[in-house]
């Protein structure tokens, strides 16, 4: 359990030395540090259970408590005594309390009716307590932020599925920067667009029916000249048609390449119980590998968004790791805040909005890709 607690970020500090001495004086065979092992001595004197629990609350000042008693909870000889000791301790000290043991459903219900969480698997108990701790931290900080939510216009969105090009226009209306891009309907138009934007460029298939363009063969990067654009465009039309024969292809999105900066993923999700959630983390190639994410109920102010960003394990990257330029993290926070406000505006119609990557540089940020799913799409996605 201590190992599991460390993995989810719950510290397991030792009992104060003086408290440890008192526990040993009372029960010489116990392990008093943390976790506290009352040993089998408690079977002869159940007051040791209550005394150890009181010591942890009053002298250890722990916020979360776990009692691991395996088969004792269901023992005909000792089960009632154990329950009375834990019940009294929990009601006296009023701390989140989880009991771990193996027993019948009726005994489990008895503990839960008394306000104690009951688990057979210790790791699940730790996961539950970790979730409680995170909720508590969020609730405590919700009123600390005195900054103001950004104001974004309320606009009508088009009906039906939304392509990447449309999604970028929609988030741009909310004040989120996007690249200067052009949509071409043919390979030759793509070449003309690339010449106008300047090489190197990227081209991507434009289709509201294709959420994951790379898997469909719909992405080509770092195209350096006219011929490379022409070849990539012809190949893309052919490959996508073969892999996604039912998809409606609107054309090709031609974009200038941006190589410097740090990538983030920013997304929203409509939870059926608690409403819109905003998420931010390191994006691009880091998203699946590091899974370094921070979540909050939406909307969030720029200050709250900045707090989410600085809580990431990879926050050191923002300061220019390995010779990279220091990025404009405040501009990233502004995007997170604006997307969270947008999610609240579209609670009834939009299931999720994702920007991945959001490229952050020293002086600016820009959304390089955007995906919008409506409620009816998400049910089948």
mmCIF file of C-alpha atoms in Angstrom:
data_model
loop_
_atom_site.group_PDB
_atom_site.id
_atom_site.type_symbol
_atom_site.label_atom_id
_atom_site.label_comp_id
_atom_site.label_asym_id
_atom_site.label_seq_id
_atom_site.Cartn_x
_atom_site.Cartn_y
_atom_site.Cartn_z
ATOM 1 C CA UNK A 1 0.000 0.000 0.000
ATOM 2 C CA UNK A 2 2.862 2.383 0.765
ATOM 3 C CA UNK A 3 4.330 1.726 -2.673
ATOM 4 C CA UNK A 4 0.949 2.307 -4.317
ATOM 5 C CA UNK A 5 0.549 5.564 -2.388
ATOM 6 C CA UNK A 6 3.903 6.798 -3.639
ATOM 7 C CA UNK A 7 2.929 5.995 -7.230
ATOM 8 C CA UNK A 8 -0.218 8.158 -7.038
ATOM 9 C CA UNK A 9 1.506 11.014 -5.235
ATOM 10 C CA UNK A 10 0.264 10.405 -1.679
ATOM 11 C CA UNK A 11 3.110 10.944 0.797
ATOM 12 C CA UNK A 12 3.494 8.392 3.610
ATOM 13 C CA UNK A 13 5.433 10.354 6.262
ATOM 14 C CA UNK A 14 6.620 8.605 9.424
ATOM 15 C CA UNK A 15 5.037 9.079 12.827
ATOM 16 C CA UNK A 16 6.823 11.594 15.079
ATOM 17 C CA UNK A 17 9.584 9.971 17.137
ATOM 18 C CA UNK A 18 7.914 10.659 20.482
ATOM 19 C CA UNK A 19 4.683 9.098 19.250
ATOM 20 C CA UNK A 20 6.593 6.041 18.076
ATOM 21 C CA UNK A 21 8.128 5.664 21.533
ATOM 22 C CA UNK A 22 4.674 5.750 23.163
ATOM 23 C CA UNK A 23 3.366 3.080 20.802
ATOM 24 C CA UNK A 24 6.310 0.784 21.493
ATOM 25 C CA UNK A 25 5.988 1.292 25.243
ATOM 26 C CA UNK A 26 2.369 0.214 25.013
ATOM 27 C CA UNK A 27 2.926 -2.594 22.486
ATOM 28 C CA UNK A 28 6.621 -3.649 22.341
ATOM 29 C CA UNK A 29 6.136 -5.886 19.283
ATOM 30 C CA UNK A 30 4.471 -3.240 17.104
ATOM 31 C CA UNK A 31 5.990 -1.459 14.100
ATOM 32 C CA UNK A 32 5.300 2.200 14.945
ATOM 33 C CA UNK A 33 6.697 4.148 11.996
ATOM 34 C CA UNK A 34 4.005 4.146 9.262
ATOM 35 C CA UNK A 35 2.370 1.913 8.329
ATOM 36 C CA UNK A 36 1.717 0.983 11.978
ATOM 37 C CA UNK A 37 1.511 -2.765 12.591
ATOM 38 C CA UNK A 38 -0.442 -3.512 15.782
ATOM 39 C CA UNK A 39 0.497 -7.205 15.367
ATOM 40 C CA UNK A 40 -1.511 -10.122 16.714
ATOM 41 C CA UNK A 41 -1.371 -8.536 20.164
ATOM 42 C CA UNK A 42 -4.558 -6.698 19.242
ATOM 43 C CA UNK A 43 -6.476 -9.976 19.309
ATOM 44 C CA UNK A 44 -5.951 -10.040 23.066
ATOM 45 C CA UNK A 45 -6.427 -6.305 23.573
ATOM 46 C CA UNK A 46 -8.513 -4.503 20.957
ATOM 47 C CA UNK A 47 -7.917 -1.168 22.653
ATOM 48 C CA UNK A 48 -4.537 -1.224 20.811
ATOM 49 C CA UNK A 49 -6.432 -0.654 17.555
ATOM 50 C CA UNK A 50 -8.195 2.441 18.834
ATOM 51 C CA UNK A 51 -5.079 3.792 20.527
ATOM 52 C CA UNK A 52 -2.993 3.420 17.361
ATOM 53 C CA UNK A 53 -5.708 5.104 15.315
ATOM 54 C CA UNK A 54 -5.901 7.980 17.809
ATOM 55 C CA UNK A 55 -2.113 8.394 17.765
ATOM 56 C CA UNK A 56 -2.101 8.665 13.968
ATOM 57 C CA UNK A 57 -4.807 11.325 14.014
ATOM 58 C CA UNK A 58 -3.745 13.351 17.043
ATOM 59 C CA UNK A 59 0.045 13.083 16.894
ATOM 60 C CA UNK A 60 0.755 12.034 13.315
ATOM 61 C CA UNK A 61 -1.834 14.493 11.949
ATOM 62 C CA UNK A 62 -2.553 12.293 8.952
ATOM 63 C CA UNK A 63 -5.316 13.330 6.574
ATOM 64 C CA UNK A 64 -6.209 9.891 5.159
ATOM 65 C CA UNK A 65 -6.278 6.565 6.985
ATOM 66 C CA UNK A 66 -6.318 2.920 5.921
ATOM 67 C CA UNK A 67 -6.903 -0.119 8.139
ATOM 68 C CA UNK A 68 -5.732 -3.455 6.716
ATOM 69 C CA UNK A 69 -7.191 -6.348 8.713
ATOM 70 C CA UNK A 70 -7.686 -9.134 6.095
ATOM 71 C CA UNK A 71 -9.879 -11.926 7.520
ATOM 72 C CA UNK A 72 -10.290 -10.280 10.925
ATOM 73 C CA UNK A 73 -13.241 -8.239 9.683
ATOM 74 C CA UNK A 74 -15.274 -11.389 9.066
ATOM 75 C CA UNK A 75 -14.096 -13.352 12.092
ATOM 76 C CA UNK A 76 -16.942 -14.679 14.296
ATOM 77 C CA UNK A 77 -14.703 -14.277 17.352
ATOM 78 C CA UNK A 78 -13.131 -10.875 16.631
ATOM 79 C CA UNK A 79 -15.151 -9.170 13.893
ATOM 80 C CA UNK A 80 -17.549 -7.247 16.151
ATOM 81 C CA UNK A 81 -14.747 -6.024 18.426
ATOM 82 C CA UNK A 82 -12.761 -4.793 15.440
ATOM 83 C CA UNK A 83 -15.767 -3.030 13.974
ATOM 84 C CA UNK A 84 -16.515 -1.270 17.272
ATOM 85 C CA UNK A 85 -12.910 -0.092 17.601
ATOM 86 C CA UNK A 86 -12.729 1.256 14.047
ATOM 87 C CA UNK A 87 -16.226 2.739 14.144
ATOM 88 C CA UNK A 88 -15.486 4.619 17.362
ATOM 89 C CA UNK A 89 -12.148 5.874 16.041
ATOM 90 C CA UNK A 90 -13.582 7.003 12.722
ATOM 91 C CA UNK A 91 -16.513 8.876 14.332
ATOM 92 C CA UNK A 92 -14.207 10.497 16.877
ATOM 93 C CA UNK A 93 -11.595 11.777 14.463
ATOM 94 C CA UNK A 94 -13.747 12.273 11.344
ATOM 95 C CA UNK A 95 -11.067 11.472 8.769
ATOM 96 C CA UNK A 96 -11.515 9.721 5.389
ATOM 97 C CA UNK A 97 -11.170 6.094 6.369
ATOM 98 C CA UNK A 98 -10.802 2.916 4.288
ATOM 99 C CA UNK A 99 -10.970 -0.624 5.635
ATOM 100 C CA UNK A 100 -9.423 -3.540 3.737
ATOM 101 C CA UNK A 101 -10.475 -7.111 4.396
ATOM 102 C CA UNK A 102 -12.185 -10.237 3.122
ATOM 103 C CA UNK A 103 -15.730 -10.871 4.314
ATOM 104 C CA UNK A 104 -19.320 -11.407 3.315
ATOM 105 C CA UNK A 105 -21.387 -8.776 1.523
ATOM 106 C CA UNK A 106 -23.408 -8.131 4.670
ATOM 107 C CA UNK A 107 -20.292 -7.203 6.683
ATOM 108 C CA UNK A 108 -19.097 -4.951 3.870
ATOM 109 C CA UNK A 109 -22.475 -3.187 3.927
ATOM 110 C CA UNK A 110 -22.189 -2.826 7.710
ATOM 111 C CA UNK A 111 -18.895 -0.928 7.392
ATOM 112 C CA UNK A 112 -20.128 1.216 4.524
ATOM 113 C CA UNK A 113 -23.350 2.072 6.360
ATOM 114 C CA UNK A 114 -21.169 3.364 9.204
ATOM 115 C CA UNK A 115 -19.379 5.705 6.788
ATOM 116 C CA UNK A 116 -16.235 3.654 6.192
ATOM 117 C CA UNK A 117 -15.022 2.732 2.715
ATOM 118 C CA UNK A 118 -14.526 -1.007 2.319
ATOM 119 C CA UNK A 119 -12.188 -2.747 -0.145
ATOM 120 C CA UNK A 120 -10.754 -6.188 -0.684
ATOM 121 C CA UNK A 121 -7.910 -4.878 -2.883
ATOM 122 C CA UNK A 122 -5.440 -2.542 -1.094
ATOM 123 C CA UNK A 123 -4.403 -0.817 -4.340
ATOM 124 C CA UNK A 124 -8.013 0.161 -5.056
ATOM 125 C CA UNK A 125 -8.285 1.673 -1.596
ATOM 126 C CA UNK A 126 -5.213 3.803 -2.259
ATOM 127 C CA UNK A 127 -6.597 4.875 -5.645
ATOM 128 C CA UNK A 128 -9.872 5.937 -4.006
ATOM 129 C CA UNK A 129 -8.108 7.931 -1.297
ATOM 130 C CA UNK A 130 -5.887 9.557 -3.917
ATOM 131 C CA UNK A 131 -8.983 10.662 -5.835
ATOM 132 C CA UNK A 132 -10.472 12.124 -2.643
ATOM 133 C CA UNK A 133 -7.257 14.031 -1.984
ATOM 134 C CA UNK A 134 -7.213 15.477 -5.492
ATOM 135 C CA UNK A 135 -10.845 16.540 -5.276
ATOM 136 C CA UNK A 136 -10.157 18.176 -1.929
ATOM 137 C CA UNK A 137 -7.200 20.107 -3.331
ATOM 138 C CA UNK A 138 -9.309 21.283 -6.263
ATOM 139 C CA UNK A 139 -12.172 22.383 -4.016
ATOM 140 C CA UNK A 140 -9.806 24.293 -1.735
ATOM 141 C CA UNK A 141 -8.242 26.220 -4.609
ATOM 142 C CA UNK A 142 -11.424 26.943 -6.560
ATOM 143 C CA UNK A 143 -11.981 30.279 -4.822
ATOM 144 C CA UNK A 144 -8.334 31.316 -4.582
ATOM 145 C CA UNK A 145 -8.116 32.525 -8.164
ATOM 146 C CA UNK A 146 -9.293 36.116 -8.470
ATOM 147 C CA UNK A 147 -8.435 36.616 -12.145
ATOM 148 C CA UNK A 148 -11.128 37.100 -14.770
ATOM 149 C CA UNK A 149 -12.384 34.672 -17.392
ATOM 150 C CA UNK A 150 -11.704 35.799 -20.957
ATOM 151 C CA UNK A 151 -14.667 37.055 -22.945
ATOM 152 C CA UNK A 152 -15.269 35.211 -26.203
ATOM 153 C CA UNK A 153 -18.081 35.769 -28.721
ATOM 154 C CA UNK A 154 -21.044 33.411 -28.780
ATOM 155 C CA UNK A 155 -21.366 32.138 -32.346
ATOM 156 C CA UNK A 156 -23.500 29.610 -34.187
ATOM 157 C CA UNK A 157 -21.560 26.597 -35.380
ATOM 158 C CA UNK A 158 -22.325 24.764 -38.630
ATOM 159 C CA UNK A 159 -24.532 21.687 -38.534
ATOM 160 C CA UNK A 160 -23.065 18.237 -39.155
ATOM 161 C CA UNK A 161 -19.528 16.951 -38.806
ATOM 162 C CA UNK A 162 -16.719 19.483 -38.553
ATOM 163 C CA UNK A 163 -13.476 19.174 -40.499
ATOM 164 C CA UNK A 164 -10.071 20.320 -39.240
ATOM 165 C CA UNK A 165 -10.206 23.454 -41.380
ATOM 166 C CA UNK A 166 -13.629 24.345 -39.949
ATOM 167 C CA UNK A 167 -12.513 23.496 -36.409
ATOM 168 C CA UNK A 168 -9.578 25.867 -36.681
ATOM 169 C CA UNK A 169 -11.792 28.688 -37.911
ATOM 170 C CA UNK A 170 -14.140 28.093 -34.987
ATOM 171 C CA UNK A 171 -11.450 28.147 -32.308
ATOM 172 C CA UNK A 172 -9.925 31.194 -33.991
ATOM 173 C CA UNK A 173 -13.232 32.979 -33.394
ATOM 174 C CA UNK A 174 -12.658 32.272 -29.692
ATOM 175 C CA UNK A 175 -9.305 34.070 -29.832
ATOM 176 C CA UNK A 176 -7.051 31.023 -30.206
ATOM 177 C CA UNK A 177 -4.250 31.648 -32.738
ATOM 178 C CA UNK A 178 -4.029 29.401 -35.807
ATOM 179 C CA UNK A 179 -1.679 29.316 -38.775
ATOM 180 C CA UNK A 180 -2.309 31.104 -42.026
ATOM 181 C CA UNK A 181 -3.504 28.152 -44.102
ATOM 182 C CA UNK A 182 -5.206 27.522 -47.417
ATOM 183 C CA UNK A 183 -7.539 24.784 -48.667
ATOM 184 C CA UNK A 184 -6.818 23.377 -52.146
ATOM 185 C CA UNK A 185 -9.163 21.145 -54.107
ATOM 186 C CA UNK A 186 -6.491 19.690 -56.437
ATOM 187 C CA UNK A 187 -2.792 18.881 -56.411
ATOM 188 C CA UNK A 188 -2.014 21.861 -58.672
ATOM 189 C CA UNK A 189 -3.949 24.208 -56.384
ATOM 190 C CA UNK A 190 -1.924 22.820 -53.484
ATOM 191 C CA UNK A 191 1.276 23.749 -55.327
ATOM 192 C CA UNK A 192 0.033 27.319 -55.869
ATOM 193 C CA UNK A 193 -0.956 27.600 -52.201
ATOM 194 C CA UNK A 194 2.457 26.344 -51.107
ATOM 195 C CA UNK A 195 4.237 28.905 -53.278
ATOM 196 C CA UNK A 196 2.109 31.671 -51.769
ATOM 197 C CA UNK A 197 2.690 30.529 -48.168
ATOM 198 C CA UNK A 198 6.384 29.764 -48.643
ATOM 199 C CA UNK A 199 8.288 26.504 -48.346
ATOM 200 C CA UNK A 200 8.555 24.212 -46.451
ATOM 201 C CA UNK A 201 4.887 23.299 -46.033
ATOM 202 C CA UNK A 202 2.693 20.533 -44.685
ATOM 203 C CA UNK A 203 -0.413 19.190 -46.390
ATOM 204 C CA UNK A 204 -3.287 17.339 -44.755
ATOM 205 C CA UNK A 205 -6.465 15.828 -46.085
ATOM 206 C CA UNK A 206 -9.606 17.830 -45.335
ATOM 207 C CA UNK A 207 -12.517 15.581 -44.401
ATOM 208 C CA UNK A 208 -14.984 15.773 -41.538
ATOM 209 C CA UNK A 209 -15.321 11.987 -41.841
ATOM 210 C CA UNK A 210 -11.670 11.313 -40.953
ATOM 211 C CA UNK A 211 -10.681 12.061 -37.358
ATOM 212 C CA UNK A 212 -7.239 10.442 -37.495
ATOM 213 C CA UNK A 213 -5.663 11.675 -40.701
ATOM 214 C CA UNK A 214 -2.249 10.067 -40.249
ATOM 215 C CA UNK A 215 -3.740 6.563 -40.113
ATOM 216 C CA UNK A 216 -5.581 7.267 -43.352
ATOM 217 C CA UNK A 217 -2.421 8.436 -45.100
ATOM 218 C CA UNK A 218 -3.664 12.007 -45.004
ATOM 219 C CA UNK A 219 -0.605 13.868 -43.683
ATOM 220 C CA UNK A 220 2.650 14.898 -45.387
ATOM 221 C CA UNK A 221 5.192 17.120 -43.628
ATOM 222 C CA UNK A 222 8.223 19.208 -44.486
ATOM 223 C CA UNK A 223 7.619 19.469 -48.239
ATOM 224 C CA UNK A 224 10.443 21.595 -49.620
ATOM 225 C CA UNK A 225 9.455 22.397 -53.214
ATOM 226 C CA UNK A 226 6.714 22.350 -55.831
ATOM 227 C CA UNK A 227 7.394 18.818 -57.038
ATOM 228 C CA UNK A 228 7.332 17.335 -53.539
ATOM 229 C CA UNK A 229 3.955 19.001 -52.900
ATOM 230 C CA UNK A 230 2.558 17.797 -56.231
ATOM 231 C CA UNK A 231 3.740 14.204 -55.637
ATOM 232 C CA UNK A 232 2.516 14.120 -52.039
ATOM 233 C CA UNK A 233 -0.880 15.548 -53.008
ATOM 234 C CA UNK A 234 -1.508 13.000 -55.775
ATOM 235 C CA UNK A 235 -0.409 10.165 -53.496
ATOM 236 C CA UNK A 236 -2.570 11.424 -50.639
ATOM 237 C CA UNK A 237 -5.762 11.616 -52.685
ATOM 238 C CA UNK A 238 -5.158 8.062 -53.906
ATOM 239 C CA UNK A 239 -4.202 6.537 -50.521
ATOM 240 C CA UNK A 240 -7.012 8.170 -48.559
ATOM 241 C CA UNK A 241 -9.577 7.081 -51.134
ATOM 242 C CA UNK A 242 -8.372 3.498 -50.761
ATOM 243 C CA UNK A 243 -8.281 3.499 -46.959
ATOM 244 C CA UNK A 244 -11.414 5.592 -46.380
ATOM 245 C CA UNK A 245 -13.622 4.853 -49.408
ATOM 246 C CA UNK A 246 -16.794 6.279 -47.824
ATOM 247 C CA UNK A 247 -15.242 9.534 -46.591
ATOM 248 C CA UNK A 248 -16.218 12.840 -48.186
ATOM 249 C CA UNK A 249 -12.969 14.536 -49.257
ATOM 250 C CA UNK A 250 -13.137 18.343 -49.320
ATOM 251 C CA UNK A 251 -9.569 18.949 -50.423
ATOM 252 C CA UNK A 252 -6.110 19.528 -48.961
ATOM 253 C CA UNK A 253 -5.109 21.875 -46.155
ATOM 254 C CA UNK A 254 -1.763 23.542 -46.949
ATOM 255 C CA UNK A 255 0.133 24.996 -43.979
ATOM 256 C CA UNK A 256 3.566 26.528 -43.392
ATOM 257 C CA UNK A 257 5.910 24.352 -41.335
ATOM 258 C CA UNK A 258 6.922 25.519 -37.852
ATOM 259 C CA UNK A 259 9.775 23.515 -36.383
ATOM 260 C CA UNK A 260 10.716 25.352 -33.189
ATOM 261 C CA UNK A 261 8.792 25.340 -29.932
ATOM 262 C CA UNK A 262 7.203 22.968 -27.408
ATOM 263 C CA UNK A 263 4.015 21.022 -28.136
ATOM 264 C CA UNK A 264 1.003 20.845 -25.816
ATOM 265 C CA UNK A 265 -2.297 19.028 -25.974
ATOM 266 C CA UNK A 266 -5.339 20.999 -24.837
ATOM 267 C CA UNK A 267 -8.755 19.384 -24.796
ATOM 268 C CA UNK A 268 -12.258 19.532 -23.402
ATOM 269 C CA UNK A 269 -14.708 16.748 -22.622
ATOM 270 C CA UNK A 270 -18.369 16.936 -21.621
ATOM 271 C CA UNK A 271 -18.830 14.633 -18.633
ATOM 272 C CA UNK A 272 -22.473 13.546 -18.220
ATOM 273 C CA UNK A 273 -22.271 13.955 -14.436
ATOM 274 C CA UNK A 274 -20.060 16.937 -13.663
ATOM 275 C CA UNK A 275 -20.155 18.868 -16.942
ATOM 276 C CA UNK A 276 -17.305 20.243 -19.066
ATOM 277 C CA UNK A 277 -13.718 19.329 -18.164
ATOM 278 C CA UNK A 278 -10.564 21.012 -19.457
ATOM 279 C CA UNK A 279 -7.290 19.121 -19.873
ATOM 280 C CA UNK A 280 -3.762 20.255 -20.711
ATOM 281 C CA UNK A 281 -0.506 18.366 -20.985
ATOM 282 C CA UNK A 282 2.640 17.944 -22.987
ATOM 283 C CA UNK A 283 1.570 17.152 -26.541
ATOM 284 C CA UNK A 284 2.878 15.853 -29.815
ATOM 285 C CA UNK A 285 5.084 12.786 -29.369
ATOM 286 C CA UNK A 286 4.996 13.196 -25.565
ATOM 287 C CA UNK A 287 1.233 12.722 -25.134
ATOM 288 C CA UNK A 288 1.083 8.922 -25.212
ATOM 289 C CA UNK A 289 4.583 8.336 -23.844
ATOM 290 C CA UNK A 290 4.600 10.582 -20.765
ATOM 291 C CA UNK A 291 0.858 10.895 -20.058
ATOM 292 C CA UNK A 292 1.720 14.135 -18.255
ATOM 293 C CA UNK A 293 -1.689 15.788 -17.913
ATOM 294 C CA UNK A 294 -3.611 18.163 -15.660
ATOM 295 C CA UNK A 295 -7.424 18.337 -15.514
ATOM 296 C CA UNK A 296 -9.966 20.720 -14.040
ATOM 297 C CA UNK A 297 -13.633 21.553 -14.196
ATOM 298 C CA UNK A 298 -14.305 24.219 -16.824
ATOM 299 C CA UNK A 299 -14.173 27.135 -17.105
ATOM 300 C CA UNK A 300 -10.751 28.106 -15.773
ATOM 301 C CA UNK A 301 -9.183 31.554 -15.656
ATOM 302 C CA UNK A 302 -5.730 32.167 -17.140
ATOM 303 C CA UNK A 303 -4.264 32.082 -13.615
ATOM 304 C CA UNK A 304 -5.844 28.702 -12.905
ATOM 305 C CA UNK A 305 -4.656 27.431 -16.302
ATOM 306 C CA UNK A 306 -1.137 28.596 -15.462
ATOM 307 C CA UNK A 307 -1.316 26.649 -12.204
ATOM 308 C CA UNK A 308 -2.364 23.548 -14.162
ATOM 309 C CA UNK A 309 0.622 23.964 -16.467
ATOM 310 C CA UNK A 310 3.178 24.463 -13.714
ATOM 311 C CA UNK A 311 1.869 21.328 -11.964
ATOM 312 C CA UNK A 312 2.990 19.132 -14.891
ATOM 313 C CA UNK A 313 5.991 16.896 -14.259
ATOM 314 C CA UNK A 314 7.617 18.244 -17.419
ATOM 315 C CA UNK A 315 7.239 21.895 -16.430
ATOM 316 C CA UNK A 316 11.025 22.325 -16.538
ATOM 317 C CA UNK A 317 10.829 22.130 -20.333
ATOM 318 C CA UNK A 318 9.051 25.501 -20.351
ATOM 319 C CA UNK A 319 12.197 27.199 -19.047
ATOM 320 C CA UNK A 320 14.338 26.252 -22.033
ATOM 321 C CA UNK A 321 15.681 22.775 -21.349
ATOM 322 C CA UNK A 322 18.745 21.667 -23.330
ATOM 323 C CA UNK A 323 19.308 25.012 -24.972
ATOM 324 C CA UNK A 324 15.766 25.565 -26.229
ATOM 325 C CA UNK A 325 14.227 29.025 -25.963
ATOM 326 C CA UNK A 326 12.032 29.819 -22.977
ATOM 327 C CA UNK A 327 8.436 29.564 -24.199
ATOM 328 C CA UNK A 328 5.555 31.958 -23.604
ATOM 329 C CA UNK A 329 3.754 29.852 -21.014
ATOM 330 C CA UNK A 330 1.317 32.672 -20.248
ATOM 331 C CA UNK A 331 0.080 32.516 -23.844
ATOM 332 C CA UNK A 332 -0.494 28.764 -23.433
ATOM 333 C CA UNK A 333 -2.509 29.458 -20.279
ATOM 334 C CA UNK A 334 -4.617 31.958 -22.199
ATOM 335 C CA UNK A 335 -5.462 29.317 -24.823
ATOM 336 C CA UNK A 336 -6.390 26.786 -22.120
ATOM 337 C CA UNK A 337 -8.673 29.337 -20.489
ATOM 338 C CA UNK A 338 -10.347 30.350 -23.759
ATOM 339 C CA UNK A 339 -10.955 26.738 -24.778
ATOM 340 C CA UNK A 340 -12.515 26.035 -21.369
ATOM 341 C CA UNK A 341 -14.915 28.958 -21.801
ATOM 342 C CA UNK A 342 -15.784 27.710 -25.280
ATOM 343 C CA UNK A 343 -16.544 24.251 -23.874
ATOM 344 C CA UNK A 344 -19.002 25.782 -21.408
ATOM 345 C CA UNK A 345 -20.697 27.718 -24.210
ATOM 346 C CA UNK A 346 -21.141 24.514 -26.249
ATOM 347 C CA UNK A 347 -22.141 22.189 -23.401
ATOM 348 C CA UNK A 348 -25.343 21.054 -25.102
ATOM 349 C CA UNK A 349 -23.938 20.360 -28.568
ATOM 350 C CA UNK A 350 -20.201 19.604 -28.491
ATOM 351 C CA UNK A 351 -18.797 16.496 -26.789
ATOM 352 C CA UNK A 352 -15.112 17.356 -27.102
ATOM 353 C CA UNK A 353 -12.644 19.820 -28.583
ATOM 354 C CA UNK A 354 -8.983 18.908 -28.914
ATOM 355 C CA UNK A 355 -5.951 20.920 -29.991
ATOM 356 C CA UNK A 356 -2.940 18.675 -30.514
ATOM 357 C CA UNK A 357 -0.460 20.014 -30.937
ATOM 358 C CA UNK A 358 -0.606 23.546 -29.639
ATOM 359 C CA UNK A 359 2.868 24.812 -30.502
ATOM 360 C CA UNK A 360 4.358 27.265 -27.973
ATOM 361 C CA UNK A 361 7.321 29.467 -28.866
ATOM 362 C CA UNK A 362 9.188 32.306 -27.213
ATOM 363 C CA UNK A 363 6.799 34.976 -28.445
ATOM 364 C CA UNK A 364 3.544 33.220 -29.352
ATOM 365 C CA UNK A 365 1.460 30.057 -29.550
ATOM 366 C CA UNK A 366 -0.400 28.554 -32.487
ATOM 367 C CA UNK A 367 -2.821 25.644 -32.894
ATOM 368 C CA UNK A 368 -1.430 23.215 -35.475
ATOM 369 C CA UNK A 369 -4.338 20.757 -35.405
ATOM 370 C CA UNK A 370 -7.874 20.784 -34.055
ATOM 371 C CA UNK A 371 -10.597 18.157 -33.694
ATOM 372 C CA UNK A 372 -14.234 18.760 -32.748
ATOM 373 C CA UNK A 373 -16.731 15.999 -31.974
ATOM 374 C CA UNK A 374 -20.416 16.702 -31.610
ATOM 375 C CA UNK A 375 -22.572 14.871 -29.077
ATOM 376 C CA UNK A 376 -24.155 12.576 -31.663
ATOM 377 C CA UNK A 377 -20.722 11.711 -33.137
ATOM 378 C CA UNK A 378 -19.195 10.943 -29.727
ATOM 379 C CA UNK A 379 -21.827 8.278 -29.040
ATOM 380 C CA UNK A 380 -20.527 6.312 -32.027
ATOM 381 C CA UNK A 381 -16.835 7.280 -31.797
#
